[in-house]
Short mmCIF file of C-alpha atoms in Angstrom, two decimals:
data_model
loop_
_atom_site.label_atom_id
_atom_site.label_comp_id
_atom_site.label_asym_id
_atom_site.label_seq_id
_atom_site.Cartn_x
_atom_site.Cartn_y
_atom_site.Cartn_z
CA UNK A 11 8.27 16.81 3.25
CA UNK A 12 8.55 17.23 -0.85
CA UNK A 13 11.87 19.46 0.12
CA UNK A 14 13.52 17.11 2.42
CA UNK A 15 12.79 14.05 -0.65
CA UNK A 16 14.28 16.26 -2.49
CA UNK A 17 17.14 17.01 -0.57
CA UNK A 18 17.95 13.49 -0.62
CA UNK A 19 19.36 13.33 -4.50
CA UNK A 20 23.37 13.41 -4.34
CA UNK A 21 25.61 13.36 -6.89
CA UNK A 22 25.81 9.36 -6.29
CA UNK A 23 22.26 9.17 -5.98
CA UNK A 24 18.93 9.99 -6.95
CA UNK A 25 15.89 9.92 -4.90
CA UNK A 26 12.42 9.80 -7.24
CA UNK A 27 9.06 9.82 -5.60
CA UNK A 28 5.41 9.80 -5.36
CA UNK A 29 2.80 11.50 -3.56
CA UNK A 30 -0.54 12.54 -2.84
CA UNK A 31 -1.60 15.58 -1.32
CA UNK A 32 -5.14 16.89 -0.10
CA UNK A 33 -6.96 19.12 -3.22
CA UNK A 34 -8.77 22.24 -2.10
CA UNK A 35 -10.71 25.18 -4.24
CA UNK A 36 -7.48 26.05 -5.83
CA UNK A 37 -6.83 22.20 -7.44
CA UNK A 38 -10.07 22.33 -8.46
CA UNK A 39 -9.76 25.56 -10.63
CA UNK A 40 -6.85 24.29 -12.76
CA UNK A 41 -8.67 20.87 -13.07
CA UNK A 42 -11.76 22.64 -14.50
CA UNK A 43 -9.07 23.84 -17.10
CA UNK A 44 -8.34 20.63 -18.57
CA UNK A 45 -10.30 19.86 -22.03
CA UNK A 46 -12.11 16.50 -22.16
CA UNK A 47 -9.46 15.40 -24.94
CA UNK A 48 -6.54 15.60 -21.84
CA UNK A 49 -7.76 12.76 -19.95
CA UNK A 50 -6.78 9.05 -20.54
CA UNK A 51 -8.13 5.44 -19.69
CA UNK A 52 -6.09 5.04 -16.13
CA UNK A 53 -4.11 1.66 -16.44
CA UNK A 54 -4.33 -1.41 -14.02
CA UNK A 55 -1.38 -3.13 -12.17
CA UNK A 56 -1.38 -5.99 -14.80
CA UNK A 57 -1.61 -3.51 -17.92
CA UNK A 58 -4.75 -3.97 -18.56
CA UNK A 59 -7.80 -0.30 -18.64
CA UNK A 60 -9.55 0.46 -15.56
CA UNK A 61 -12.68 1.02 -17.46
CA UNK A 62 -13.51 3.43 -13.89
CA UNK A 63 -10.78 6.07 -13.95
CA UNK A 64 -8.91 8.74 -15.99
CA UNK A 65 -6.00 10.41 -15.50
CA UNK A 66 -3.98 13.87 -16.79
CA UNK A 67 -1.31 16.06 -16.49
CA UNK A 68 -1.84 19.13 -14.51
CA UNK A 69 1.68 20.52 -14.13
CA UNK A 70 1.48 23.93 -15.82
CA UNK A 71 -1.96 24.96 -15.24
CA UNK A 72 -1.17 25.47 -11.49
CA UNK A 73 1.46 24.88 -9.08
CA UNK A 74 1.27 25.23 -4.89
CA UNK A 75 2.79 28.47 -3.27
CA UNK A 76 5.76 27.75 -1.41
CA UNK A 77 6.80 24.43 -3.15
CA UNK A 78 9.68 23.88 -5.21
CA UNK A 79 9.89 24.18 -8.96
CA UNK A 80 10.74 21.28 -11.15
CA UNK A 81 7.63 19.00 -10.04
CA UNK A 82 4.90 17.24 -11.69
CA UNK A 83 1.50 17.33 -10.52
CA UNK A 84 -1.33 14.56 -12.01
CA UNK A 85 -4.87 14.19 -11.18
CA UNK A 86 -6.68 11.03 -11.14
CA UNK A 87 -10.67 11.03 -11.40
CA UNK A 88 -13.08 8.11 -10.96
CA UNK A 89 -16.55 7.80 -10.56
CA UNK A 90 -17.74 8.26 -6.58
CA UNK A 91 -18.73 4.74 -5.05
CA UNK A 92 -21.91 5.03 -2.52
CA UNK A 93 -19.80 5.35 0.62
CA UNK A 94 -17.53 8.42 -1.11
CA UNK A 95 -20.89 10.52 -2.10
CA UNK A 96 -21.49 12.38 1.55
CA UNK A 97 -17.71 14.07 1.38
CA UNK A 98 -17.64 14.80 -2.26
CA UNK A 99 -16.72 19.26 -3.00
CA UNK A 100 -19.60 20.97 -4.45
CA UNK A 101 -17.37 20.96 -7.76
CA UNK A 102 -17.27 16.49 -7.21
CA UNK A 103 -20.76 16.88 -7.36
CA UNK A 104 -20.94 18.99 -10.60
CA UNK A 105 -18.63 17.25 -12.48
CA UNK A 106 -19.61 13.88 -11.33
CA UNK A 107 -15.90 12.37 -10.30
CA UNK A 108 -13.91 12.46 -7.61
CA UNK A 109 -10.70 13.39 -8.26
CA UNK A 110 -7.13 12.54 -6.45
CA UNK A 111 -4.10 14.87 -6.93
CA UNK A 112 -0.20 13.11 -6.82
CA UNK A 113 2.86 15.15 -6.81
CA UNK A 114 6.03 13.61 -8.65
CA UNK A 115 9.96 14.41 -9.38
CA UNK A 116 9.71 11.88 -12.03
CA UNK A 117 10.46 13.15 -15.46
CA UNK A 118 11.71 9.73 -16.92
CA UNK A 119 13.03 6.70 -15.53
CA UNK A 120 15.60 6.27 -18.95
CA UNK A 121 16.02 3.40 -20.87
CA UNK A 122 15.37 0.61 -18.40
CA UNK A 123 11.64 1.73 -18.09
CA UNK A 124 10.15 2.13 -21.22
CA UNK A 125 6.94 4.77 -20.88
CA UNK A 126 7.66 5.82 -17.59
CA UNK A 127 7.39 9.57 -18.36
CA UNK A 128 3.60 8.82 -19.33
CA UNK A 129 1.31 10.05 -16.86
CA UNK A 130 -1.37 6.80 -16.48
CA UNK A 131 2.58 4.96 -15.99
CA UNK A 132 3.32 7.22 -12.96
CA UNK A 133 -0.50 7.06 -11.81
CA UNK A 134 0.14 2.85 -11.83
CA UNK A 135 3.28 3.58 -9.92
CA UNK A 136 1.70 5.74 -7.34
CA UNK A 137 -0.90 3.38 -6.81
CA UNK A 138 1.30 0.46 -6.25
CA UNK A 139 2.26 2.28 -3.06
CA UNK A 140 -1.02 0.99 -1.50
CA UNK A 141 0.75 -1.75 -0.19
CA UNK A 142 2.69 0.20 2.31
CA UNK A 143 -0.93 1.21 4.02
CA UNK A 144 -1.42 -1.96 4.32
CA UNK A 145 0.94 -2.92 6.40
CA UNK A 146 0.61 0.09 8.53
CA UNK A 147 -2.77 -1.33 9.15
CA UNK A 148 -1.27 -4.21 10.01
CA UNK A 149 1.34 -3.00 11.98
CA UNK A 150 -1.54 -1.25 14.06
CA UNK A 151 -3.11 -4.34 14.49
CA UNK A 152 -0.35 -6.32 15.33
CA UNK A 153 0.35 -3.58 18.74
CA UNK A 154 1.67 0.26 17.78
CA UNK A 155 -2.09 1.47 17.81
CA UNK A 156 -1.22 2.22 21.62
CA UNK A 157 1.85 2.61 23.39
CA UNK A 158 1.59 0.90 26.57
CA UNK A 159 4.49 2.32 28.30
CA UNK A 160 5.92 6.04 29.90
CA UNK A 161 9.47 5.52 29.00
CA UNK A 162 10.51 6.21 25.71
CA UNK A 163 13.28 3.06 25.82
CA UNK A 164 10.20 0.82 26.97
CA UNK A 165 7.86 1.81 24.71
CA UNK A 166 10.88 1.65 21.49
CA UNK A 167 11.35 -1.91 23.01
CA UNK A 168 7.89 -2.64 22.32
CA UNK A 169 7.41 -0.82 18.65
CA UNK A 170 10.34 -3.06 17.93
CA UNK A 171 8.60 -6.58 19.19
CA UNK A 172 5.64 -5.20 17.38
CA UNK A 173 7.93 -4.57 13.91
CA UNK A 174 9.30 -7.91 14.39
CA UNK A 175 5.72 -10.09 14.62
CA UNK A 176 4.39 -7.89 12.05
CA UNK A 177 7.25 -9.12 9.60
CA UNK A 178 6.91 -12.45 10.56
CA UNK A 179 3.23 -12.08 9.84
CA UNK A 180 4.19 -11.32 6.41
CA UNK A 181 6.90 -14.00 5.62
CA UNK A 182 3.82 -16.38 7.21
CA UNK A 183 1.97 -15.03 4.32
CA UNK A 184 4.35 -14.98 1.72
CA UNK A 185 6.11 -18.37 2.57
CA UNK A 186 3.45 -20.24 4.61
CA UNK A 187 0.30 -20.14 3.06
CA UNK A 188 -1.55 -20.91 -0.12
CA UNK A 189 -1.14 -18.12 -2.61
CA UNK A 190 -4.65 -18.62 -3.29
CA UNK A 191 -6.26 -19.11 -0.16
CA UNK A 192 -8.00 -16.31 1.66
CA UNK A 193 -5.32 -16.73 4.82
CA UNK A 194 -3.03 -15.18 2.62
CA UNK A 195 -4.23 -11.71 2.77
CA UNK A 196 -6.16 -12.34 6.22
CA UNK A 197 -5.72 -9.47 8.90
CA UNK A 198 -4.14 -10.34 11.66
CA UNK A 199 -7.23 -10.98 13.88
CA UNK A 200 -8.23 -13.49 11.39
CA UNK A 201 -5.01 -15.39 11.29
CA UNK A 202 -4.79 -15.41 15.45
CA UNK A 203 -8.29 -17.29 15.84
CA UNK A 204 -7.47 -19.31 12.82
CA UNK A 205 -3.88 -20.63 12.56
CA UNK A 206 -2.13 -18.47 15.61
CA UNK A 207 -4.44 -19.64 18.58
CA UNK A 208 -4.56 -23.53 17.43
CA UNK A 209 -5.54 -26.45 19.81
CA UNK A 210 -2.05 -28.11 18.73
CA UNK A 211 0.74 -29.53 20.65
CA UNK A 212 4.79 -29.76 19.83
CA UNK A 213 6.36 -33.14 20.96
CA UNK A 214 9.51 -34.53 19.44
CA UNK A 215 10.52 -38.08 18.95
CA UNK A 216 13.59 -39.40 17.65
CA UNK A 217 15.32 -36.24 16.98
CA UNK A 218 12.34 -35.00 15.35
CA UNK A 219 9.46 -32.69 15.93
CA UNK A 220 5.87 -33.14 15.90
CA UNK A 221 2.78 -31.23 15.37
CA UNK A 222 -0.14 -32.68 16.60
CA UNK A 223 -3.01 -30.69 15.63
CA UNK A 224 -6.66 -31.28 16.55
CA UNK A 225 -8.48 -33.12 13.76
CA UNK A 226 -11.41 -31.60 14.10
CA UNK A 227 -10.51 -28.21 13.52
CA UNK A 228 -11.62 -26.19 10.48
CA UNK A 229 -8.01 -24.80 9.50
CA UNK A 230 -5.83 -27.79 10.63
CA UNK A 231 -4.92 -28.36 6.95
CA UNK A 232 -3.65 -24.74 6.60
CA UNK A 233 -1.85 -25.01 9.41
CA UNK A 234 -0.26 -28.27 8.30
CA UNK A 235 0.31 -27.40 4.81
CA UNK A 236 2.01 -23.88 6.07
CA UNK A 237 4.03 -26.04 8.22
CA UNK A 238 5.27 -28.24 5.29
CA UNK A 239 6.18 -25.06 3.21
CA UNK A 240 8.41 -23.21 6.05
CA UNK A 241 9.59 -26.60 6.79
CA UNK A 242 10.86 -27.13 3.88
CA UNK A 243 13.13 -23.81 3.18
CA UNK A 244 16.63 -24.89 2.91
CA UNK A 245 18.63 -23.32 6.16
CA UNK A 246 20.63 -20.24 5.26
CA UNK A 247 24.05 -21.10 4.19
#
């Protein structure tokens, strides 16, 4: 995989990523290298410490047989929550952290993006990337858990309806609802009994249409409020 991100860099373009990557006895050696004075106070997406993790530089002291040259390698430790303690390494244990490795082809960003050759700036970066597991979770949810079909064209039929209800999930989110509200970052099980699966009807009169929604039921103001919002998007010119 790190090869073929690499090979992706042209003369018109380069391709800069992040990744994590499982650490095993050998990781753990070069980490045991560091001095105490090489960590720093990991940084938070709004700038501010993460009084619960530390990060450092660990290109140099080792590098993985059979990868390319050129990388960087960082290592992130934190202190083990409860339900991390039963797969901590013996050395996790000793040491009393629990430790996550990132590889990197990012040297420095230039000008545009001051600080991002510091290591806690590419550990921020890295970490931003949670997102994307989210919506793979998501997507899983929302029907490419399971394939239903035997034919490949059926079943790319399907992982296509599924892409498209999973992005309108999103734009529901992003658009729709309050910012605030706990619908916006609701799973999709949550938002089909709540806002999906309504006891609502769609009539129109006089050229227009309207919702009739159930008074009595707990999320009709969501509904009607998310309603108003997408409602009121000017149409695409």
């Amino acid at each position: 995989m790190i090869e073929h991100l690499l090979s992706l860099t042209t003369v018109r373009r380069k391709v800069v990523f992040t990744s994590g990557f499982t650490i095993t006895a050998a990781e753990e050696a070069a980490i045991a290298q560091l001095p105490e004075h090489a960590w720093s106070p990991a940084i938070e997406q709004d700038g501010s410490l993460d009084p619960h993790a530390e990060v450092a530089e660990l290109t140099g002291l080792w590098r993985r047989n059979g990868w390319p040259g050129g990388l960087r390698f960082l290592v992130r430790r934190v202190k083990p929550s409860r339900r991390h303690i039963k797969n901590l390494t013996a050395f996790e244990k000793e040491t009393g952290w629990r430790y996550q490795l990132t590889v990197t082809n990012i040297k420095d960003l230039g000008r545009g993006v001051p600080g991002s050759h510091h290591v806690y700036f590419l550990d921020t970066l890295h970490r931003q990337h949670a997102v994307v597991e989210d919506r793979v979770r998501t997507e899983k949810a929302t029907g490419i858990r399971n394939l239903p079909f035997k034919g490949f064209a059926h079943n790319t039929a399907w992982l296509l309806a599924a892409n498209m209800a999973c992005d309108l999930l999103a734009y529901l989110q992003l658009l729709g609802l309050e910012p605030a509200g706990e619908l916006a970052a609701a799973e999709p099980e949550t938002l089909r009994a709540t806002i999906l699966h309504i006891p609502a009807r769609l009539t129109s009169h006089a050229r227009q249409l309207i919702l009739k929604i159930e008074q009595t039921w707990p999320w009709a103001k969501a509904v009607v409020e998310a309603w108003e919002r997408l409602g009121a998007i000017p149409a695409p010119a």
